[in-house]
PDB file of C-alpha atoms in Angstrom:
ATOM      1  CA  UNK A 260      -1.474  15.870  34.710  1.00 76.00           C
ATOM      2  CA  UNK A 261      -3.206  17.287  31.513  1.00 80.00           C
ATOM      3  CA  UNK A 262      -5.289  15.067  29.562  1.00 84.00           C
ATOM      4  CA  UNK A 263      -4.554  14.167  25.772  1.00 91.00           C
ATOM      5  CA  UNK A 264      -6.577  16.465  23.134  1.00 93.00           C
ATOM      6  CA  UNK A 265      -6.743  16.086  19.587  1.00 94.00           C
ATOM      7  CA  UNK A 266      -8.592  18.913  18.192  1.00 94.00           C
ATOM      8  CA  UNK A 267      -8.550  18.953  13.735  1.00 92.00           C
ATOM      9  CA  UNK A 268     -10.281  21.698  11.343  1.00 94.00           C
ATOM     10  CA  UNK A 269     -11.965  21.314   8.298  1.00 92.00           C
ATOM     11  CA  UNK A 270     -13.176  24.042   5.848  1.00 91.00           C
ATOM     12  CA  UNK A 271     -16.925  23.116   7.179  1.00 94.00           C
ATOM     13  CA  UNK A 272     -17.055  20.760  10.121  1.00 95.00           C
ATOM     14  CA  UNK A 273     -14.643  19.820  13.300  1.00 95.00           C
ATOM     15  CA  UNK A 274     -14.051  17.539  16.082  1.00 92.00           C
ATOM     16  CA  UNK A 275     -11.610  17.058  19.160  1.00 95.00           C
ATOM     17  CA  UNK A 276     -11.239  13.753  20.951  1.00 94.00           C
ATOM     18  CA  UNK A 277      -9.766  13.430  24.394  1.00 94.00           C
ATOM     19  CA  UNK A 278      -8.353  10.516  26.923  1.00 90.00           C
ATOM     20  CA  UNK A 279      -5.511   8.416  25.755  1.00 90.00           C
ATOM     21  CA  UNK A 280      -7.657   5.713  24.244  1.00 90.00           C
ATOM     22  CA  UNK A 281      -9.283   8.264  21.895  1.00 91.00           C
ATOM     23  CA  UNK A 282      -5.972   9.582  20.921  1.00 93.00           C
ATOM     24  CA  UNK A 283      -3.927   7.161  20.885  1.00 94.00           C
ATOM     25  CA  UNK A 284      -3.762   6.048  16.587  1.00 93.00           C
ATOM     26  CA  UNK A 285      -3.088  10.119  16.429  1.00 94.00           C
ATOM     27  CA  UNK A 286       0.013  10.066  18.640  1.00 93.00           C
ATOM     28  CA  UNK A 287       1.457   7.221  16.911  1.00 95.00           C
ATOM     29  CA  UNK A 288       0.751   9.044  13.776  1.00 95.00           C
ATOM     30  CA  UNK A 289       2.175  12.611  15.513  1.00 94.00           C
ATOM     31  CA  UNK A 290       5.341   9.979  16.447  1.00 96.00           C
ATOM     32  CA  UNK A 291       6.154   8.646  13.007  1.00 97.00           C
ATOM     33  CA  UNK A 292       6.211  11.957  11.611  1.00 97.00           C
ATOM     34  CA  UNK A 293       8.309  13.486  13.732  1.00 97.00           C
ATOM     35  CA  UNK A 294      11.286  10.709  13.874  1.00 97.00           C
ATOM     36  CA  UNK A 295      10.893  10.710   9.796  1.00 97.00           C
ATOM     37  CA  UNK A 296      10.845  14.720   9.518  1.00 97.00           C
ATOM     38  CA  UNK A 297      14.434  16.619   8.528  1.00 97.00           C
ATOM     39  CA  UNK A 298      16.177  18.037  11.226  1.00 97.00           C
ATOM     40  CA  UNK A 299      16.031  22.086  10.859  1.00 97.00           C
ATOM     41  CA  UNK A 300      19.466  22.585   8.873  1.00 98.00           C
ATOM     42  CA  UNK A 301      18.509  20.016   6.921  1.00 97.00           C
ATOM     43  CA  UNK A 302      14.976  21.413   6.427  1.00 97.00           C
ATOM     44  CA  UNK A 303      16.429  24.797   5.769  1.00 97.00           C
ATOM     45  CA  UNK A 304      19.098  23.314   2.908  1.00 98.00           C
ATOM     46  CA  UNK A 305      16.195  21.543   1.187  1.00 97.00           C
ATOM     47  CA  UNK A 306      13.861  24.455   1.149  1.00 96.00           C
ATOM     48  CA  UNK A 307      16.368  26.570  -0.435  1.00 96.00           C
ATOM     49  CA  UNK A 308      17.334  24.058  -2.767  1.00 95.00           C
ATOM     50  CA  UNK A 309      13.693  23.206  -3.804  1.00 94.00           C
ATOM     51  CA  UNK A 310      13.077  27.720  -3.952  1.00 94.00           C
ATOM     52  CA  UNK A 311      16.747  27.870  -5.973  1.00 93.00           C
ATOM     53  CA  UNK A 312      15.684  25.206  -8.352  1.00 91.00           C
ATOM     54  CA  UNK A 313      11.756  26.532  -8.972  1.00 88.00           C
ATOM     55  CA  UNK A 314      12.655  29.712  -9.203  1.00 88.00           C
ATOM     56  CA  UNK A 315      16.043  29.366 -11.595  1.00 84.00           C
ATOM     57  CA  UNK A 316      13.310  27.946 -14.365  1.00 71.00           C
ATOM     58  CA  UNK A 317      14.794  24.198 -13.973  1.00 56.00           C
ATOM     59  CA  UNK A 318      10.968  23.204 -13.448  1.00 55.00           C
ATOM     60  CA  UNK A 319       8.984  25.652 -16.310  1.00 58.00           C
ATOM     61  CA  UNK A 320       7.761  24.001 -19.592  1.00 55.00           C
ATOM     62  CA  UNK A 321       8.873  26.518 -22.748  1.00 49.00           C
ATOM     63  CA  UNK A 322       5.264  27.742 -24.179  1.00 48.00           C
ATOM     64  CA  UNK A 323       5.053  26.555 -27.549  1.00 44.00           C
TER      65      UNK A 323
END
């Protein structure tokens, strides 16, 4: 059985933790993200819709 890893990046420093007891408050965290996340159509329609509506100008300020 593989053992858990957490491994994160920062722009100057670093650290992994492993062992379920170390990475346990990061799984729960991985878990709650992924049942709130969009399913991929869903993903996909409001990407689009966010691009469509950024790009069409609905979002730009008129320069004064």
């Amino acid at each position: 059985m593989l053992q858990e890893v957490v491994s994160t990046e920062h722009m100057r420093t670093g650290f992994t933790l492993e062992g379920e007891r170390e990475t346990y408050l990061h799984r729960i965290a991985f878990q709650m993200l992924a049942d709130a996340a969009l399913d991929p159509a869903a993903s996909r329609a409001l990407i689009l819709e966010t691009a469509q509506s950024h790009w069409s100008g609905a979002n730009r300020h008129a320069s004064a």
